[in-house]
């Protein structure tokens, strides 16, 4: 068998094996080993500049869109290295959807925002039903069922973000990546999104980057703590690495690493 | 201690006043030619406007008759500009899409950007001579020499840089988040551009296209070498392959005639040309204003 057809370890939907990512000559993150369990919510936490968003974007090849970004190592999804030359990044993104930091609905109606993704993915079923069920799953249906033809921009920030989640759900991905989905939102909208995530857990695997440690504690089963250290040659540049990866309970109650302890207690970051 | 009150006689305040008034005067001088030009043409040409102007053929100069109308030239300008648009808009928008969406800022795209800027600065007469050498003198278009088709090609060269630049810039204004949104749910690059990015940039591109058309419609030099001129009605598709009149060339020809009737016709044509270019420009302003309003939603 080809090397790329290695089995993803049991129960693990996505595995990073010795992944290092660089922007040009600048190495952002080094030697990450990490397994994501199916049906779990995993949060990635860490101080700014530790490369957690970079790691998240590498999971569905959004990094391809950043010039000069290169990845070493293997990202196994469904038994395939998604960085294999034969892999179509578009297909990867269809199965691993993404929600971004800033709510970014299309300048179309609420209905079209959801139908767009489904349509380009060749959905032929009942579109009305899909729109309704996606909005329901994203806990937005009751708020916008009477104005499906209004522009996506007419919603509040929190609603827009849930619309973006609904849009991602509609393409029925296996994994949903969320890049600080609540950082632009108020506490009440944040709470709503978190409730939504608990609902989504039943059908999807979620990987979320967050700066908010309380949020990581509230929503996630597993937590990965990333940190940045200075290069050995000591010219001030920093490189990110995965400091500790464990169940959320253990990370927050009895972390093994001293830096994890310091970060979650707010001593730096 | 100096007083906090404004003091007129302070040298910095005098200097400030002087430069303010100087720049206001320069601004007024800059706008004067436009005001004089438009009023003069409105005055000279406006009095010549009659219904027959739009329906009749121009009479050949010399026989002391009435000068006739500008119908063939008016239709000719419309046809030539349309041909130019049909060539320049797809190529220009396509090139702009390449520059803004696909190119990664390498040597090739830098070369194209540089080339487009050079093309924008090429004198229009050079575009005419180029098409003359390429199409007219070689009779490459089914043996026809001067033709409306060749005229349209010459004008399309002048339109191209405007269309490419505004497409490029309009697409660059579309926030990257919108592209990511589409790509993040598994849309291909081509779907993203066609369904998300281009519609968002549509109005700024349309504004650039309209301005390009306005520029092309008033050009004379390239048409003298390519479309030449015709006195006769445009009756069918086949006329595309023969000499074709246009407002700009009609003005050029008739303004130089020694006969008063022809001069008057040239004034009337100037009036129509200026008025239509002005209204096209105003239309593009409205389009741009409309864009800004919708962006804020």
mmCIF file of N, CA and C in Angstrom, chain A residues 146-195:
data_model
loop_
_atom_site.group_PDB
_atom_site.id
_atom_site.type_symbol
_atom_site.label_atom_id
_atom_site.label_comp_id
_atom_site.label_asym_id
_atom_site.label_seq_id
_atom_site.Cartn_x
_atom_site.Cartn_y
_atom_site.Cartn_z
ATOM 1 N N UNK A 146 -39.179 34.242 9.413
ATOM 2 C CA UNK A 146 -40.106 35.125 8.703
ATOM 3 C C UNK A 146 -39.407 36.066 7.737
ATOM 4 N N UNK A 147 -38.078 36.021 7.709
ATOM 5 C CA UNK A 147 -37.379 36.962 6.821
ATOM 6 C C UNK A 147 -36.239 36.275 6.082
ATOM 7 N N UNK A 148 -36.547 35.103 5.549
ATOM 8 C CA UNK A 148 -35.519 34.339 4.855
ATOM 9 C C UNK A 148 -35.013 35.052 3.609
ATOM 10 N N UNK A 149 -35.833 35.979 3.073
ATOM 11 C CA UNK A 149 -35.411 36.659 1.852
ATOM 12 C C UNK A 149 -34.689 37.964 2.132
ATOM 13 N N UNK A 150 -34.545 38.313 3.428
ATOM 14 C CA UNK A 150 -33.772 39.514 3.752
ATOM 15 C C UNK A 150 -32.292 39.233 3.556
ATOM 16 N N UNK A 151 -31.534 40.309 3.411
ATOM 17 C CA UNK A 151 -30.084 40.147 3.238
ATOM 18 C C UNK A 151 -29.465 39.567 4.504
ATOM 19 N N UNK A 152 -28.411 38.760 4.300
ATOM 20 C CA UNK A 152 -27.690 38.205 5.440
ATOM 21 C C UNK A 152 -27.107 39.299 6.324
ATOM 22 N N UNK A 153 -26.852 40.473 5.702
ATOM 23 C CA UNK A 153 -26.268 41.573 6.458
ATOM 24 C C UNK A 153 -27.274 42.222 7.411
ATOM 25 N N UNK A 154 -28.568 41.938 7.226
ATOM 26 C CA UNK A 154 -29.554 42.595 8.076
ATOM 27 C C UNK A 154 -29.566 41.988 9.474
ATOM 28 N N UNK A 155 -28.876 40.873 9.668
ATOM 29 C CA UNK A 155 -28.852 40.230 10.985
ATOM 30 C C UNK A 155 -27.814 40.888 11.884
ATOM 31 N N UNK A 156 -27.951 40.645 13.197
ATOM 32 C CA UNK A 156 -26.942 41.146 14.134
ATOM 33 C C UNK A 156 -25.678 40.307 14.000
ATOM 34 N N UNK A 157 -24.581 40.773 14.618
ATOM 35 C CA UNK A 157 -23.308 40.060 14.516
ATOM 36 C C UNK A 157 -23.408 38.613 14.944
ATOM 37 N N UNK A 158 -24.059 38.383 16.101
ATOM 38 C CA UNK A 158 -24.185 37.022 16.608
ATOM 39 C C UNK A 158 -25.033 36.152 15.689
ATOM 40 N N UNK A 159 -26.093 36.754 15.159
ATOM 41 C CA UNK A 159 -26.956 36.011 14.228
ATOM 42 C C UNK A 159 -26.208 35.702 12.942
ATOM 43 N N UNK A 160 -25.402 36.684 12.485
ATOM 44 C CA UNK A 160 -24.622 36.455 11.265
ATOM 45 C C UNK A 160 -23.672 35.270 11.461
ATOM 46 N N UNK A 161 -23.059 35.205 12.652
ATOM 47 C CA UNK A 161 -22.130 34.113 12.899
ATOM 48 C C UNK A 161 -22.870 32.772 12.906
ATOM 49 N N UNK A 162 -24.081 32.775 13.489
ATOM 50 C CA UNK A 162 -24.845 31.526 13.472
ATOM 51 C C UNK A 162 -25.292 31.179 12.054
ATOM 52 N N UNK A 163 -25.544 32.236 11.252
ATOM 53 C CA UNK A 163 -25.869 31.984 9.845
ATOM 54 C C UNK A 163 -24.670 31.324 9.151
ATOM 55 N N UNK A 164 -23.470 31.802 9.475
ATOM 56 C CA UNK A 164 -22.268 31.202 8.880
ATOM 57 C C UNK A 164 -22.125 29.746 9.331
ATOM 58 N N UNK A 165 -22.503 29.484 10.575
ATOM 59 C CA UNK A 165 -22.458 28.092 11.050
ATOM 60 C C UNK A 165 -23.491 27.261 10.298
ATOM 61 N N UNK A 166 -24.692 27.818 10.148
ATOM 62 C CA UNK A 166 -25.751 27.103 9.430
ATOM 63 C C UNK A 166 -25.322 26.804 7.995
ATOM 64 N N UNK A 167 -24.648 27.776 7.400
ATOM 65 C CA UNK A 167 -24.167 27.623 6.027
ATOM 66 C C UNK A 167 -23.167 26.468 5.932
ATOM 67 N N UNK A 168 -22.338 26.361 6.977
ATOM 68 C CA UNK A 168 -21.352 25.278 6.987
ATOM 69 C C UNK A 168 -22.019 23.932 7.229
ATOM 70 N N UNK A 169 -23.023 23.928 8.134
ATOM 71 C CA UNK A 169 -23.735 22.683 8.419
ATOM 72 C C UNK A 169 -24.426 22.164 7.165
ATOM 73 N N UNK A 170 -24.939 23.096 6.364
ATOM 74 C CA UNK A 170 -25.750 22.718 5.209
ATOM 75 C C UNK A 170 -24.980 21.847 4.227
ATOM 76 N N UNK A 171 -23.651 21.984 4.180
ATOM 77 C CA UNK A 171 -22.898 21.138 3.253
ATOM 78 C C UNK A 171 -22.547 19.799 3.897
ATOM 79 N N UNK A 172 -23.072 19.597 5.121
ATOM 80 C CA UNK A 172 -22.874 18.352 5.859
ATOM 81 C C UNK A 172 -21.431 17.875 5.852
ATOM 82 N N UNK A 173 -20.563 18.663 6.438
ATOM 83 C CA UNK A 173 -19.173 18.237 6.520
ATOM 84 C C UNK A 173 -19.015 17.213 7.641
ATOM 85 N N UNK A 174 -17.865 16.560 7.708
ATOM 86 C CA UNK A 174 -17.624 15.647 8.820
ATOM 87 C C UNK A 174 -17.023 16.401 9.998
ATOM 88 N N UNK A 175 -16.237 17.422 9.683
ATOM 89 C CA UNK A 175 -15.591 18.206 10.730
ATOM 90 C C UNK A 175 -15.908 19.684 10.497
ATOM 91 N N UNK A 176 -16.156 20.417 11.587
ATOM 92 C CA UNK A 176 -16.310 21.861 11.465
ATOM 93 C C UNK A 176 -15.163 22.518 12.213
ATOM 94 N N UNK A 177 -14.411 23.367 11.511
ATOM 95 C CA UNK A 177 -13.330 24.120 12.143
ATOM 96 C C UNK A 177 -13.850 25.505 12.482
ATOM 97 N N UNK A 178 -13.569 25.966 13.694
ATOM 98 C CA UNK A 178 -14.018 27.304 14.062
ATOM 99 C C UNK A 178 -12.826 28.112 14.554
ATOM 100 N N UNK A 179 -12.579 29.241 13.895
ATOM 101 C CA UNK A 179 -11.439 30.080 14.242
ATOM 102 C C UNK A 179 -11.921 31.251 15.093
ATOM 103 N N UNK A 180 -11.815 31.147 16.392
ATOM 104 C CA UNK A 180 -12.298 32.168 17.320
ATOM 105 C C UNK A 180 -13.673 32.690 16.913
ATOM 106 N N UNK A 181 -14.673 31.829 16.853
ATOM 107 C CA UNK A 181 -15.961 32.238 16.290
ATOM 108 C C UNK A 181 -16.680 33.280 17.137
ATOM 109 N N UNK A 182 -16.277 33.455 18.371
ATOM 110 C CA UNK A 182 -17.025 34.363 19.247
ATOM 111 C C UNK A 182 -16.252 35.629 19.571
ATOM 112 N N UNK A 183 -15.051 35.791 18.989
ATOM 113 C CA UNK A 183 -14.228 36.923 19.431
ATOM 114 C C UNK A 183 -14.827 38.256 19.025
ATOM 115 N N UNK A 184 -15.699 38.258 18.007
ATOM 116 C CA UNK A 184 -16.281 39.530 17.584
ATOM 117 C C UNK A 184 -17.689 39.710 18.156
ATOM 118 N N UNK A 185 -18.058 38.842 19.111
ATOM 119 C CA UNK A 185 -19.455 38.843 19.553
ATOM 120 C C UNK A 185 -19.595 39.233 21.027
ATOM 121 N N UNK A 186 -20.803 39.640 21.397
ATOM 122 C CA UNK A 186 -21.076 39.985 22.785
ATOM 123 C C UNK A 186 -21.338 38.703 23.580
ATOM 124 N N UNK A 187 -21.340 38.787 24.930
ATOM 125 C CA UNK A 187 -21.464 37.580 25.761
ATOM 126 C C UNK A 187 -22.727 36.774 25.498
ATOM 127 N N UNK A 188 -23.832 37.454 25.207
ATOM 128 C CA UNK A 188 -25.084 36.704 25.015
ATOM 129 C C UNK A 188 -25.046 35.915 23.713
ATOM 130 N N UNK A 189 -24.548 36.571 22.654
ATOM 131 C CA UNK A 189 -24.413 35.850 21.381
ATOM 132 C C UNK A 189 -23.435 34.693 21.531
ATOM 133 N N UNK A 190 -22.365 34.940 22.317
ATOM 134 C CA UNK A 190 -21.374 33.893 22.561
ATOM 135 C C UNK A 190 -22.021 32.674 23.195
ATOM 136 N N UNK A 191 -22.860 32.940 24.198
ATOM 137 C CA UNK A 191 -23.546 31.849 24.884
ATOM 138 C C UNK A 191 -24.408 31.050 23.918
ATOM 139 N N UNK A 192 -25.096 31.788 23.021
ATOM 140 C CA UNK A 192 -25.960 31.122 22.035
ATOM 141 C C UNK A 192 -25.135 30.210 21.126
ATOM 142 N N UNK A 193 -23.986 30.732 20.683
ATOM 143 C CA UNK A 193 -23.125 29.935 19.804
ATOM 144 C C UNK A 193 -22.654 28.686 20.543
ATOM 145 N N UNK A 194 -22.319 28.866 21.822
ATOM 146 C CA UNK A 194 -21.843 27.709 22.579
ATOM 147 C C UNK A 194 -22.940 26.654 22.728
ATOM 148 N N UNK A 195 -24.174 27.110 22.959
ATOM 149 C CA UNK A 195 -25.300 26.166 23.004
ATOM 150 C C UNK A 195 -25.416 25.435 21.678
#
